[in-house]
Coordinates of N, CA and C in Angstrom, one line a residue:
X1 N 91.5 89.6 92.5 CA 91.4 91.0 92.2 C 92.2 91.4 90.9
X2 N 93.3 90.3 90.8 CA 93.9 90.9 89.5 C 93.4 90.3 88.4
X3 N 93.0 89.6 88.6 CA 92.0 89.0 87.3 C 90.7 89.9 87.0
X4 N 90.2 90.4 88.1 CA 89.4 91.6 87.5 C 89.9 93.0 86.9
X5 N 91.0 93.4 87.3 CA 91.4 94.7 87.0 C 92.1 94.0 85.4
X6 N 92.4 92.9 85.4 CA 92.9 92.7 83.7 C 91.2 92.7 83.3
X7 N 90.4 91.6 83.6 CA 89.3 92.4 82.6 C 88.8 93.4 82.4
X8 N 88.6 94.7 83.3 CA 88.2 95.7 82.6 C 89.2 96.2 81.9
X9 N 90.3 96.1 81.7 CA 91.2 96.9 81.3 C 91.2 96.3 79.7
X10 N 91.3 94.6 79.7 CA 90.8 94.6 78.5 C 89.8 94.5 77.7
X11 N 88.8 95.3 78.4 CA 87.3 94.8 77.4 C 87.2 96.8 78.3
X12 N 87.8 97.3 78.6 CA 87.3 98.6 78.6 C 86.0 99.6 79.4
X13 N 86.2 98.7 80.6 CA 85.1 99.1 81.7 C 85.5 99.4 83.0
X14 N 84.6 100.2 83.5 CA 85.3 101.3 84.5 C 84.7 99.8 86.1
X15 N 85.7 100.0 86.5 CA 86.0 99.2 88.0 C 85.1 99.4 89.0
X16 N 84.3 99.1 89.1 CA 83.0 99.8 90.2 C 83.6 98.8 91.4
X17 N 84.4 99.5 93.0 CA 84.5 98.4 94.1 C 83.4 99.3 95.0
X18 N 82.6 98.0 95.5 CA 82.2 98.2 96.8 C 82.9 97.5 97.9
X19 N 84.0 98.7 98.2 CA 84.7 98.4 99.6 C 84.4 98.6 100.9
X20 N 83.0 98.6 101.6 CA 82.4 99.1 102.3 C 82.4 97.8 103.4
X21 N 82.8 96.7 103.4 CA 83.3 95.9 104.1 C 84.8 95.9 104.5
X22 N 85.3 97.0 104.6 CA 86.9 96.7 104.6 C 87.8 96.5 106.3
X23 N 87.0 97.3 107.1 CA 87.4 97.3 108.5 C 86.7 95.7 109.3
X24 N 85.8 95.0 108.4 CA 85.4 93.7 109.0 C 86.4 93.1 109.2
X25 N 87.3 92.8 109.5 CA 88.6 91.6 109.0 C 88.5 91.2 110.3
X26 N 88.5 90.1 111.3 CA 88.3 89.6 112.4 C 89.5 88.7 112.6
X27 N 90.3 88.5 111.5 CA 91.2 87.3 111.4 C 92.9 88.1 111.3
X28 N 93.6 88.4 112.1 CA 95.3 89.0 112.5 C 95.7 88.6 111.5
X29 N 95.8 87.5 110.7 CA 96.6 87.0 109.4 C 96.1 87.4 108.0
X30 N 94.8 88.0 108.1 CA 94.6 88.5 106.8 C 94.2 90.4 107.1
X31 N 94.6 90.2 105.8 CA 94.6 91.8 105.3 C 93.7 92.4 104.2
X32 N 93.2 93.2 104.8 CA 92.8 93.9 103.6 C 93.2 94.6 102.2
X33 N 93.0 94.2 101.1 CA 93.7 95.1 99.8 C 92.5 95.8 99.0
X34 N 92.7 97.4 99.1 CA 91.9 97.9 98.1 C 92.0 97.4 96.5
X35 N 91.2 97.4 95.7 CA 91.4 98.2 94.3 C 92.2 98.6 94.1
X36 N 92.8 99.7 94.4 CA 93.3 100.8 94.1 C 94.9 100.5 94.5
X37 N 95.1 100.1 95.6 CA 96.8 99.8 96.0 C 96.7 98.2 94.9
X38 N 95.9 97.4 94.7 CA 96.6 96.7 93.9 C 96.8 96.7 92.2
X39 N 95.8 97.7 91.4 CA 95.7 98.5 90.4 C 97.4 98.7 90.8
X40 N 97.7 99.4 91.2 CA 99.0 100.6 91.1 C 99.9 99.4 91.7
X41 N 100.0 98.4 91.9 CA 101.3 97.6 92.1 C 101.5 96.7 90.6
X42 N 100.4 96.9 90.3 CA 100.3 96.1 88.7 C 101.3 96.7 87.0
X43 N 101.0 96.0 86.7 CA 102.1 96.5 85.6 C 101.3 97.9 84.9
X44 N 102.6 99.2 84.8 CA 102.2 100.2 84.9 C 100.8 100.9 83.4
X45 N 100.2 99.6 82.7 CA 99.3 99.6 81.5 C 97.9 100.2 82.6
X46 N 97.8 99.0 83.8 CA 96.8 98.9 83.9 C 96.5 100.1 84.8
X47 N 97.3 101.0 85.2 CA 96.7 102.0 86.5 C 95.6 102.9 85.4
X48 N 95.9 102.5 84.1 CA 94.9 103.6 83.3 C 93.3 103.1 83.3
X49 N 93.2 102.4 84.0 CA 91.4 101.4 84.0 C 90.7 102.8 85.1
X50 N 89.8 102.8 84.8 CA 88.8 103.6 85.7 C 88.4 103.3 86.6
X51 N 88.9 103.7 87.8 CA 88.2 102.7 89.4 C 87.1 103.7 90.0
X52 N 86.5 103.2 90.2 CA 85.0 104.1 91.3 C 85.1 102.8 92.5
X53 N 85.4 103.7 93.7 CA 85.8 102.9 94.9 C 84.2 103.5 95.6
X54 N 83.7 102.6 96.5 CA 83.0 102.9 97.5 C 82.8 102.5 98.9
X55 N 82.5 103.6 99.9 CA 83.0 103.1 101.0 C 81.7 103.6 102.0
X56 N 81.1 103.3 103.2 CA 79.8 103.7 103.7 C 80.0 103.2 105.3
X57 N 79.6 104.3 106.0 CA 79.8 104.5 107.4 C 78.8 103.5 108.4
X58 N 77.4 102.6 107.2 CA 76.7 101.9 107.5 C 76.4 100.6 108.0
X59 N 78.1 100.3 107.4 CA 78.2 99.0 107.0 C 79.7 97.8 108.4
X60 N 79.1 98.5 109.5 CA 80.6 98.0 110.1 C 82.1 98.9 110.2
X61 N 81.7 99.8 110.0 CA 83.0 100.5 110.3 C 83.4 100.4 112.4
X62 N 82.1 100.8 113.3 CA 82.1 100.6 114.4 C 81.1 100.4 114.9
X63 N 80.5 99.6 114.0 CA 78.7 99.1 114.7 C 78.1 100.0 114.7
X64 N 77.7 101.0 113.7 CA 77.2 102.2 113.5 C 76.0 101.5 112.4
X65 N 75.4 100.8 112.6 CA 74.5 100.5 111.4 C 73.2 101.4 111.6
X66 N 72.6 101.4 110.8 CA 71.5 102.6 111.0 C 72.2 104.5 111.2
X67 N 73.8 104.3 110.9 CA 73.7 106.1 110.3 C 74.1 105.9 108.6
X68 N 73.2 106.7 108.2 CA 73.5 106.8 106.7 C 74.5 107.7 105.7
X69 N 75.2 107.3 105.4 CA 76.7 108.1 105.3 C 77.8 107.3 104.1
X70 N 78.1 107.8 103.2 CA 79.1 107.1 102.4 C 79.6 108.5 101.4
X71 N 80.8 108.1 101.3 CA 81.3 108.3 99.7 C 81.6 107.7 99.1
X72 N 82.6 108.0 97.7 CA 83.2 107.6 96.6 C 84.7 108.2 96.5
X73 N 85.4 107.3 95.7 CA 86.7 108.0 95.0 C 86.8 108.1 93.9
X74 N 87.1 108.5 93.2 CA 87.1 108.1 91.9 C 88.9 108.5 91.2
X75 N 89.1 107.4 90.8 CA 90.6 107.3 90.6 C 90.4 107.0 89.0
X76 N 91.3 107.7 87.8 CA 91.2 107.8 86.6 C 90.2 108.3 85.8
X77 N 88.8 108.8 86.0 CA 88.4 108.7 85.5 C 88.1 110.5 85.0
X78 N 87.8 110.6 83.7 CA 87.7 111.4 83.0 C 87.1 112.9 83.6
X79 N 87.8 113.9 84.2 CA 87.1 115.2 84.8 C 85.7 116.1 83.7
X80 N 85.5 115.4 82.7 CA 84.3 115.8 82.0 C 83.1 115.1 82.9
X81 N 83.5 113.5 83.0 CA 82.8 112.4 83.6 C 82.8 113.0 84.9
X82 N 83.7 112.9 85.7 CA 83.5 113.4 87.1 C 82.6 114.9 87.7
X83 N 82.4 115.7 86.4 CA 82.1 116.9 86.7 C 80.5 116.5 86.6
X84 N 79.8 115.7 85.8 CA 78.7 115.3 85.8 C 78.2 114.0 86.8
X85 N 79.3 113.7 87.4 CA 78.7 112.6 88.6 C 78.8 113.3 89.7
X86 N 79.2 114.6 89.7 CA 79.0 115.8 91.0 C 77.9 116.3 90.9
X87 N 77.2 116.6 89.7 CA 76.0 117.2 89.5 C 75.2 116.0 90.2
X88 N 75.3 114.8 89.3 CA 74.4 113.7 89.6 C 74.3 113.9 91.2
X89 N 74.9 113.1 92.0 CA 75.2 112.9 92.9 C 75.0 114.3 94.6
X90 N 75.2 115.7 93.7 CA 74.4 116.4 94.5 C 73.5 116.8 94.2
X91 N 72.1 116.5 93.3 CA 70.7 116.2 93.8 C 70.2 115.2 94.4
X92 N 71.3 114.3 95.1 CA 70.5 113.3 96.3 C 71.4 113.8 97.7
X93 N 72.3 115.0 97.5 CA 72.7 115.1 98.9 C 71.8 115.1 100.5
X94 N 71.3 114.7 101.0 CA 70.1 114.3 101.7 C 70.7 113.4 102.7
X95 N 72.1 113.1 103.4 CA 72.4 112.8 104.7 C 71.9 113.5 106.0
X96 N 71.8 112.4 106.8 CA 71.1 113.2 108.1 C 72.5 113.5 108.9
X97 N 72.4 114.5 109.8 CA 73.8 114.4 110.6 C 74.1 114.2 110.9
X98 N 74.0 113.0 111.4 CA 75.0 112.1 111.9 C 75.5 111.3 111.3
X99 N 74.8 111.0 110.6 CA 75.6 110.5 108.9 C 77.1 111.2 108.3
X100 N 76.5 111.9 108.2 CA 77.8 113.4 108.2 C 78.8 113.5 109.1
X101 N 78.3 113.6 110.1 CA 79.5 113.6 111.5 C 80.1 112.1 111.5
X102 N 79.4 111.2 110.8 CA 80.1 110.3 111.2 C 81.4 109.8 109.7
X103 N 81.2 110.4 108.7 CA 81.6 110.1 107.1 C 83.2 110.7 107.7
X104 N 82.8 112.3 108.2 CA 84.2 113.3 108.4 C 84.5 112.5 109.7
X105 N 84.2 111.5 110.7 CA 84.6 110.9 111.8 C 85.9 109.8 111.3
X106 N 85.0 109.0 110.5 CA 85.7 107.8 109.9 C 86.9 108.8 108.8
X107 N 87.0 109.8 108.0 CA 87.9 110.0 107.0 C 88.9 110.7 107.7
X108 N 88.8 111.3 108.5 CA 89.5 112.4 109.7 C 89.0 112.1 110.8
X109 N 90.0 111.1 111.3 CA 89.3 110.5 112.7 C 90.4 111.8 114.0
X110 N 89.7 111.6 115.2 CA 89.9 112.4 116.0 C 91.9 112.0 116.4
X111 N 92.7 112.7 116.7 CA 94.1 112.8 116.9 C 93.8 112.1 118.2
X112 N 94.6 111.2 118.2 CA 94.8 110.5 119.8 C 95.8 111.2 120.8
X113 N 96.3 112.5 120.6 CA 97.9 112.4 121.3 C 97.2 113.2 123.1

């Protein structure tokens, strides 16, 4: 992972992760590391790379395959750029609802107490 976050940083390209596998880990001794927490443990040049993180409700979060549901983050990147991937991005808003119920399920999960 750090060997990719130095290449874009030095050839100047924005960080596309597909972290949509992240809650798979089956194995107690390993861990998961976004992009983004390891970006920002790095020496403080490189937090300036452009990350586009992605994450999808489809893919194993709880055996939910077949609901259609994901977002993005977007960490550094230009609010001119971001204001035009909002446009982009809501002409396909077209989730079914449970897709939805399940996006705000996984991001804001229900309080256990």
């Amino acid at each position: 992972m750090i060997e990719v976050i130095k290449f874009c940083y030095d050839n100047r390209l924005v960080l596309m992760a597909d972290e949509v596998y992240q809650t798979n880990i089956y194995d107690d001794s390993q861990k998961w590391y976004s992009f983004k927490k390891v970006k920002y443990e790095m020496d403080e040049k490189y937090h300036k790379i452009e990350l586009i993180s992605f994450h999808s409700a489809s893919k194993g979060f709880i055996g939910e395959c077949g609901r259609r549901g994901g977002y993005m983050e977007l960490d550094g990147i230009d609010p001119e750029v971001q204001a035009q991937l909002l446009k982009l991005v809501s002409c396909r808003l077209s989730s079914n609802i449970s897709g939805q119920i399940t996006i705000g399920l996984m991001t804001n999960p229900p309080n256990s107490r």
